[in-house]
PDB file of C-alpha atoms in Angstrom:
ATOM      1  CA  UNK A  13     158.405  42.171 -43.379  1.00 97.00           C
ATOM      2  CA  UNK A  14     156.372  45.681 -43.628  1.00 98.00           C
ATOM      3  CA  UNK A  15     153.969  43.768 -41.015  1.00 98.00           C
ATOM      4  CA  UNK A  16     156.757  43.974 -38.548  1.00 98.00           C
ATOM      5  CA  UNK A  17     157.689  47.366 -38.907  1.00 98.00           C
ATOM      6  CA  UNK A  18     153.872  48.395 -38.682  1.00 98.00           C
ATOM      7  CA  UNK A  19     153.805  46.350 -34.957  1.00 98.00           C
ATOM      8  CA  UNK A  20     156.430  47.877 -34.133  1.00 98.00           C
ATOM      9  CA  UNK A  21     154.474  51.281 -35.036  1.00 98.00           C
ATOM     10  CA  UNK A  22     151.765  51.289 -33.546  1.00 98.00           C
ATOM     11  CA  UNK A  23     153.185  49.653 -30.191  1.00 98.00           C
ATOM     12  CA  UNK A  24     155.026  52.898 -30.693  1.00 98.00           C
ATOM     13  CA  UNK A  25     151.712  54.664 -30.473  1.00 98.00           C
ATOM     14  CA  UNK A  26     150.004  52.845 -27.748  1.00 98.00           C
ATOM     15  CA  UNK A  27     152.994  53.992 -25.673  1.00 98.00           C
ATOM     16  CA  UNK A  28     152.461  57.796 -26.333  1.00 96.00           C
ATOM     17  CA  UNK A  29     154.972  58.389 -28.965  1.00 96.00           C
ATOM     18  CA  UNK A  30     155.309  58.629 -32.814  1.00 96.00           C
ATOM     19  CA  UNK A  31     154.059  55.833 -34.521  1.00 98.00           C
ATOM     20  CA  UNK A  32     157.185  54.921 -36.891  1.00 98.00           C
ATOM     21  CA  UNK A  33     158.550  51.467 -36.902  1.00 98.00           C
ATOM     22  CA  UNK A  34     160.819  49.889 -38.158  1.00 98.00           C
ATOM     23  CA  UNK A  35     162.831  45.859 -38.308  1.00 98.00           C
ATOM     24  CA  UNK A  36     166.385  45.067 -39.648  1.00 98.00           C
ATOM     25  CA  UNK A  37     166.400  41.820 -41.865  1.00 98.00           C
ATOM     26  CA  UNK A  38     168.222  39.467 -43.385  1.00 98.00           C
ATOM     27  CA  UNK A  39     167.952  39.065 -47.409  1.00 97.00           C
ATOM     28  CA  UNK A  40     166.353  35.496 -46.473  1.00 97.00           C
ATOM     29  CA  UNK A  41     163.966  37.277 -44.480  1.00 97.00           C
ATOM     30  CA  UNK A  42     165.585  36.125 -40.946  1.00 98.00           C
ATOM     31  CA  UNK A  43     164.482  39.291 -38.281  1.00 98.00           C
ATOM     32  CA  UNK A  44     167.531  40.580 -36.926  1.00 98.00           C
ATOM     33  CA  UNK A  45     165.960  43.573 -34.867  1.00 98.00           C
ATOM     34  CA  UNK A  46     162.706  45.494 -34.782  1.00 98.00           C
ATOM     35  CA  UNK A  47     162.032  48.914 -32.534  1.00 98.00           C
ATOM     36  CA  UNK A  48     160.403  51.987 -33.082  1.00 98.00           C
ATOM     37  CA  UNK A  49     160.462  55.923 -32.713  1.00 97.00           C
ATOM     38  CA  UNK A  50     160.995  56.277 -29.128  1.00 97.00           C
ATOM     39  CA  UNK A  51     161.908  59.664 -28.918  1.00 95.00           C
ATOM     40  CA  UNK A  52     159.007  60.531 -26.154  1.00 96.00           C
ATOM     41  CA  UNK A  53     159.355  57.460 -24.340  1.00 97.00           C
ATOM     42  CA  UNK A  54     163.230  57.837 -23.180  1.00 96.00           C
ATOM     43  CA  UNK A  55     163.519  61.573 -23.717  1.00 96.00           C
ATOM     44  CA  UNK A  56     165.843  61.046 -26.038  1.00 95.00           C
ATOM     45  CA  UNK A  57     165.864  62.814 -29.888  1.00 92.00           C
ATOM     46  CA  UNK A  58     168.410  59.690 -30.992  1.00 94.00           C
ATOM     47  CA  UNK A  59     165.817  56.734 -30.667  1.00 97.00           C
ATOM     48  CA  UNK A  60     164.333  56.845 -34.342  1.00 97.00           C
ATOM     49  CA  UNK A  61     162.617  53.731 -35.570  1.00 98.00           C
ATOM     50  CA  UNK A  62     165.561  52.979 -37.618  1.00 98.00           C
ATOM     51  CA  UNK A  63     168.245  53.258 -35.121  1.00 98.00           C
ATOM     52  CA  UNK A  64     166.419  51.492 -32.285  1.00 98.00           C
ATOM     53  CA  UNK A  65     165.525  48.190 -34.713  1.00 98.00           C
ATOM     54  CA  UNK A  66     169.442  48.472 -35.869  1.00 98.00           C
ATOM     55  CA  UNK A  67     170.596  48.714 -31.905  1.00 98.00           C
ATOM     56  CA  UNK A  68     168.267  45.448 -30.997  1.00 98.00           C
ATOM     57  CA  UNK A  69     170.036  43.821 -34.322  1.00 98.00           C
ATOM     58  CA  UNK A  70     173.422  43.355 -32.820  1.00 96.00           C
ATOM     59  CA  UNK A  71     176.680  43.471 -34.342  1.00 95.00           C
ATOM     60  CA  UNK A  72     177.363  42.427 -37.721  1.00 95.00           C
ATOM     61  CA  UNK A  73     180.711  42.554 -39.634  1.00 94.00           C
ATOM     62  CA  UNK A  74     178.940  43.328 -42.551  1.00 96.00           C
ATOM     63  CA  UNK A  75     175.359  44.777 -43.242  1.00 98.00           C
ATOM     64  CA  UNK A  76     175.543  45.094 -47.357  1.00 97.00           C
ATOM     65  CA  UNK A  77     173.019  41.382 -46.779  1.00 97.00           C
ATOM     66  CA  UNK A  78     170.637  43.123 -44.892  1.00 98.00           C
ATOM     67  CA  UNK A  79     167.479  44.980 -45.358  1.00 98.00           C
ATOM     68  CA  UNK A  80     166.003  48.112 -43.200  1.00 98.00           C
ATOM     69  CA  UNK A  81     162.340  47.891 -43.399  1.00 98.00           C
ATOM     70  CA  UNK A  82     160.584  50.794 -42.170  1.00 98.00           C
ATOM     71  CA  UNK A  83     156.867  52.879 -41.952  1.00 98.00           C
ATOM     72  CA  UNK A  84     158.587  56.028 -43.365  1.00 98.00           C
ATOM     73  CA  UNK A  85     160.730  57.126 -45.450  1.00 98.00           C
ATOM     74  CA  UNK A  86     163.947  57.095 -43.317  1.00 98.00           C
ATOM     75  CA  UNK A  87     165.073  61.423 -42.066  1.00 96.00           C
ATOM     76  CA  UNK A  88     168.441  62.093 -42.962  1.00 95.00           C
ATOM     77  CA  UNK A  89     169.639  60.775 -39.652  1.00 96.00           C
ATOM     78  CA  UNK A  90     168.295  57.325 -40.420  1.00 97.00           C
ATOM     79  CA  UNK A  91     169.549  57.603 -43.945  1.00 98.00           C
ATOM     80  CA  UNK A  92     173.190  58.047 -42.355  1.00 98.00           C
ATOM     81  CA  UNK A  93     172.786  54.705 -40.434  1.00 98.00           C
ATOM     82  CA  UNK A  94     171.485  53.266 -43.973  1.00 98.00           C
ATOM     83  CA  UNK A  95     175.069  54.715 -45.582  1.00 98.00           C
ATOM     84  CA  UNK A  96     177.427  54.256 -42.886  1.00 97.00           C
ATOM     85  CA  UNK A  97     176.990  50.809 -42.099  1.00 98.00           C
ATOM     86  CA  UNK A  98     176.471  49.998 -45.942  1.00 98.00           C
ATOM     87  CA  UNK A  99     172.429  48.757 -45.541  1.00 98.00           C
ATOM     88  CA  UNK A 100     172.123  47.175 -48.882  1.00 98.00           C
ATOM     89  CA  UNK A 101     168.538  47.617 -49.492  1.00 98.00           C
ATOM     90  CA  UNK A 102     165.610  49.843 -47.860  1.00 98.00           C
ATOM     91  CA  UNK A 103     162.270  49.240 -48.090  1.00 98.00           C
ATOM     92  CA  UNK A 104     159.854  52.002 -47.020  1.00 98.00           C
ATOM     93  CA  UNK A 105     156.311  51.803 -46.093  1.00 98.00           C
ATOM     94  CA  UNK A 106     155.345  55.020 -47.299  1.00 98.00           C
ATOM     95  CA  UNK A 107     156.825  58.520 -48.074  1.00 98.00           C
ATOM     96  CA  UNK A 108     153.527  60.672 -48.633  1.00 97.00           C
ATOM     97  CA  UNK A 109     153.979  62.180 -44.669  1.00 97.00           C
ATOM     98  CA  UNK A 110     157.661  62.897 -45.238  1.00 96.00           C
ATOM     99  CA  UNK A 111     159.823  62.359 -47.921  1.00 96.00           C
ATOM    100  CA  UNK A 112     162.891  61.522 -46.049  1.00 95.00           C
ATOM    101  CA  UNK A 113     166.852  60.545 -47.957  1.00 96.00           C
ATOM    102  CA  UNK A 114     165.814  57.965 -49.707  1.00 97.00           C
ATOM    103  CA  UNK A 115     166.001  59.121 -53.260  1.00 98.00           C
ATOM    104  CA  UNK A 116     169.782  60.220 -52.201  1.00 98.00           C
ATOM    105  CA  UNK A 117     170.179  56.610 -50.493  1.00 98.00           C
ATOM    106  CA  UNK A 118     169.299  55.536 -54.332  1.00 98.00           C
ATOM    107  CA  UNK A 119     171.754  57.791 -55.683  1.00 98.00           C
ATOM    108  CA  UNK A 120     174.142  55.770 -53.959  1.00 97.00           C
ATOM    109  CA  UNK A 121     173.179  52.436 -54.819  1.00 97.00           C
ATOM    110  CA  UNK A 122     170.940  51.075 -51.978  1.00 98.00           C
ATOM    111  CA  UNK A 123     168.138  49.259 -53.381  1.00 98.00           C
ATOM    112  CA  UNK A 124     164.384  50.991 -52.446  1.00 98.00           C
ATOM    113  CA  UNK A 125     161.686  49.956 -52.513  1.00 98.00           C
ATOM    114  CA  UNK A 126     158.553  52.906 -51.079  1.00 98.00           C
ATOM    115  CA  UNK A 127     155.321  50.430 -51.049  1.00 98.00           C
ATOM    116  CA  UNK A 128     153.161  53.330 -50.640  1.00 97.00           C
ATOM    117  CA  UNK A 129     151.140  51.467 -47.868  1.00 98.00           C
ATOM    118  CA  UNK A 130     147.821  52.850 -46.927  1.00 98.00           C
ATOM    119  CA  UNK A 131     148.352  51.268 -43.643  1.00 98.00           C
ATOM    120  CA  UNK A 132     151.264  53.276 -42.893  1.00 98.00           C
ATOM    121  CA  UNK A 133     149.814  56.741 -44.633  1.00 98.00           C
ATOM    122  CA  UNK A 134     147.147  56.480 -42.473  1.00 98.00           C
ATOM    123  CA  UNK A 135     148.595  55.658 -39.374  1.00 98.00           C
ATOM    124  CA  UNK A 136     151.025  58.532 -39.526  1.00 97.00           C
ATOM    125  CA  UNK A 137     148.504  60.846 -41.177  1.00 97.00           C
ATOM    126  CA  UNK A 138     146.363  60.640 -38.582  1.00 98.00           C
ATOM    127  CA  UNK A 139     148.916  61.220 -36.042  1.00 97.00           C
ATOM    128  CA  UNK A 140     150.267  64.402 -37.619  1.00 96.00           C
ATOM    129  CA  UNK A 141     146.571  65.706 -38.150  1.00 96.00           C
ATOM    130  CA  UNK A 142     146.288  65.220 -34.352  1.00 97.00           C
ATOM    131  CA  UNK A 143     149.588  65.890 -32.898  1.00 95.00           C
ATOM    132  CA  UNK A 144     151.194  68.706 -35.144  1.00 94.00           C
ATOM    133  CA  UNK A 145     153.637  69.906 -32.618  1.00 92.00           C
ATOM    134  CA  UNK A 146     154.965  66.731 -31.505  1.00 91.00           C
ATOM    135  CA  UNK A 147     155.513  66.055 -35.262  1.00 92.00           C
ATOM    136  CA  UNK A 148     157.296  69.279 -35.978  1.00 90.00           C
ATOM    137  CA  UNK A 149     158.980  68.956 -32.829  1.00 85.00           C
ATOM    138  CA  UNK A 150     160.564  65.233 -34.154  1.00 73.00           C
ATOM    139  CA  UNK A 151     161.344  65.578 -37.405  1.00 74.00           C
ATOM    140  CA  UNK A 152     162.798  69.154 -37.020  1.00 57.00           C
ATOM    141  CA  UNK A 153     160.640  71.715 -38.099  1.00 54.00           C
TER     142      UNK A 153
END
């Protein structure tokens, strides 16, 4: 699953934005939607990886089955999505870069899993190291 959400990453990347991906599953493992950050791409602050793998999902009456797989650990925007549509389990590439609302999603009983991916710690790493204001600029420094 993480493999998806890394794809979906670095296509973010070869496109010019932040390399954060993410992919909306099924507990069986059936992909329901993928995306990533694409924040730089549309202009638009709203298209985290989170949000843009839940849009391509579709509509579900019920989301407590379902997994959010993602690079990072999800902001507090993407940690709404995670409580408001009742996500029932999050599993996060890595949360060295930024240590996003997972602990709270925990708190609330969403399952989490944070892999601690070198993949993903690297891939981001090396973004922030070489784009700092783009960073700061996205996750709202």
């Amino acid at each position: 699953m993480l493999a998806t959400a890394i794809s979906e990453a670095r296509q973010g990347l070869a496109e010019g934005g932040i390399p954060i991906g993410a992919a909306l599953f099924s507990r069986s493992g059936e992909l329901l939607g993928s995306g990533h950050n694409r924040r730089v791409q549309e202009d638009d602050a709203s298209v985290h990886a989170e949000t843009d793998a839940f849009r391509h999902a579709g509509r579900r009456r019920n989301y407590a089955d379902t997994v959010m797989v993602t690079t990072l650990s999800p902001c507090w925007y993407c940690s709404g999505l995670v409580r408001q549509f009742n996500i029932g389990a999050v599993v996060i590439g890595e949360a060295e870069n930024f240590h996003g609302g997972h602990d709270w999603l925990a708190e609330l009983g969403v399952e989490v899993v944070v892999l601690d991916d070198e993949e993903c710690t690297e891939l981001l790493g090396t973004f922030i190291h070489e784009h700092p204001e783009l960073w700061n600029e996205d996750i709202g420094l």
